[in-house]
Amino acid sequence: MSLTLSDLGWSSHFAAQHAANPTYIPFRITAVHRDRLTGVSSDGESTLFTPNQSTGTLAVGDWVLVDDQNRVQSLLDRRSLLQRRAAGTGAEAQLIAANVDVLFIVSSCNADFNLARLERYLALAHQAGCYPVVVLTKADTCDDPKVFVQKAEALAAFLTVLAVNALDESDVQNLLSWCPTGQTAALVGSSGVGKTTLANSMTGLHQATAGIREDDARGRHTTTARALHPMRNGGWLVDTPGMRALRLLDAQDGVDEVFSDILDLANDCRFSDCQHQSEPGCAVQHAIAEGTLDPERLARWQKLRREDQRNSETVAESRARDKAFGKMVRSVMQDKTSRKRL
C-alpha cells in the first residue's frame, strides 16, 4: 500500500520544520524499542537508529528526520504529547504517545466504570492537547447503558460519550468517523475494558484478548507495548497497555479544565485564597449546601491538584539533582585532568 506523508499525519506544522533540513527524510515512529525504532515514510517501513542508541526521549507517533543511513538526526516539535509520571518510586516522566488528535478514553458498562478514573484521563487529554471521546464498551451486556452514559456526560459540558459493542460494525464505524484519514487516535484505559477488541475491530488486526475477573470486572494485560497501526478508514491508532495507575504530571491546566465548573464557582468566593473548606463567603461550599455541586467531585478535584503538584515538584527536584550531580562529576574530572598536567 502506497502512503503519502499526508496519509501518515504530516501537516504544515511539520513541513515548516522540515524546510530547515530538507535533505533529511521524514519518518513517523510506529514503535519504540530499547535500542532502535520502527518508522514509516512514504517509501515504507524501516528500522531506525539514534546516535547514542537511546530511545527514551522518543514516543510512538513522533515525527523525526533521518539521514541516508537510517540515523535519526532531529525530532520535530510535537503537536500534542501524552505523558505520565512513570510507575514506581522514581520521578521520571514516561511518554505515552505523541501527535495524537483524538484520545479514546475507554471504560465499560460494568463494575469497572469509575468517575474518578475518567476525570483523570480527561485531565490527561486536555493537558496533552487531544480531543477526548469517552467510549463505554460492553453496552450489549448491561440492562441500560444510558445510565452509564449520563453519569459520564455529567463530568463536563459537551463531553462526547459513546456506548458501544466493540463487535458491532455500526458502532465501530461511528468510532472510526471521529478519526478520519491522516488523523491519529489513541486508546487508553485500564485492563479488561475491551481496548484490544476495539483495536482489532478498528484496524482489522487480530491481537489476542483475555477475559475479565467476574468479581470486579478487571482484566489482564493483553497489549504489552505501544504501537501505531493503520485503521480501516485511513486514520491511525495507538493502542496502549492497560494502566493500573495513571499518575498525572505537569497537568494542573488539564485538571482545572476538567473541573472548570468548580473554578467558576471559586471566582465568586469572598477570599482569593479560599481553600473551599469552612471559610466565610465560600461560593463552592454554598453550592454544595444548595445541592448543585457534589462534595465528592470537589474532593476529587482537590486530590488531583495535590497529586499533580507533588508529582511535578518531585520530577523537577529530580532533574535539578541530576543536573547538580553532572556538574559535580565534570568538576571532579576537570580537577583530575589539571593535576595530571601538573
Phi, psi and omega in degrees: 000126180273130181238140172270166176300324178298321176300328183276356180107007179294144180213178179298333178301318181275325181298322180297325179285323180295331182299335179284339179222065188291347181281342180274157184260128177286133174230147172254132182285124179254343177202144179243121177250175185297319185234010180201173180230157168248129182225161180230139177232186178293346178263358179120191186268144180214158170273131183242156181230150176258153183304322182256010179061024175248131183244009187294340181265005181246151183230156172302132182101347178295152169254132179229159174254133191234142178274184184285359175256015181063030177257132180289126181257331178199155177256128179280144180305137184276153172272333177204155180213121174266124179212160175216168172285133184299150178294158180097196185267353181288171182245023184277152173272138177249122179281133181261308179192156182235155176057044177265132180270317184235130176253112175276109180267109190260124169230192182214159182276061177204203185293347178285340183301126186212115184296319181298321179292320178298318178299322179296316179290326177296320177297319177301315181297312182296319180294325182285334184094027179255156174273121184273137172230119179275126181244117180257108183276177178060032179296336181280353184256359181242161184291319184214091180297340180299331179298315179291320180299314182295322178296319179291318181298331181290349182287333182199147177294138176064018177289131178278121179231126182238126173264125189225157164253113188296347179257002179267122187298322181293323177294320180295318179297323177298318177296315182299329182294341179281350182219080184286186182308131178084353177264161182233135176240160173227146175257125175229152180159172181282168180294142174092359182272354176101023180297318182294320177298318176299313181300317178300316182292327184276335184250339185084006176282175181226060177287149182292146176240164180225156180284177178244161176284136184289333186286326183227006177063018178269153185238183177255156178295130171245325172273124185251350180210152178281140178207152179259121183239144172288138176267165185297337184261004180101353173279182181233147184229129171259115176264129184245151175298152176301139182253113175288332180219123174250101180264113184294154183217123180051047188239025183299318179298320179294318178298314181294329177294318180294324182253038183298335178296322179289321178296323177297319177295318184299333179296340181262003177293150182296321183251136182293335179258026181301134179264001176061042178245278181232017181293144176293143179075022180278114181290331180292312178294328177296319179296323177295316180296326180280349180084013180264353176225130179284123179301332178293328178292319175300316181296322180292321177297313181297321179296315181295321179294317178297316181296314180297319179297317180295314180296317183292319179295321180296318179296316180298318179295321179297318179295321179296319179295317179299319180295317180294321180294317178299321179295321179295317180298316179297323179295317179296316181296320178296323179294318178296319180297319180294320180295321180297322180293329178287000000 
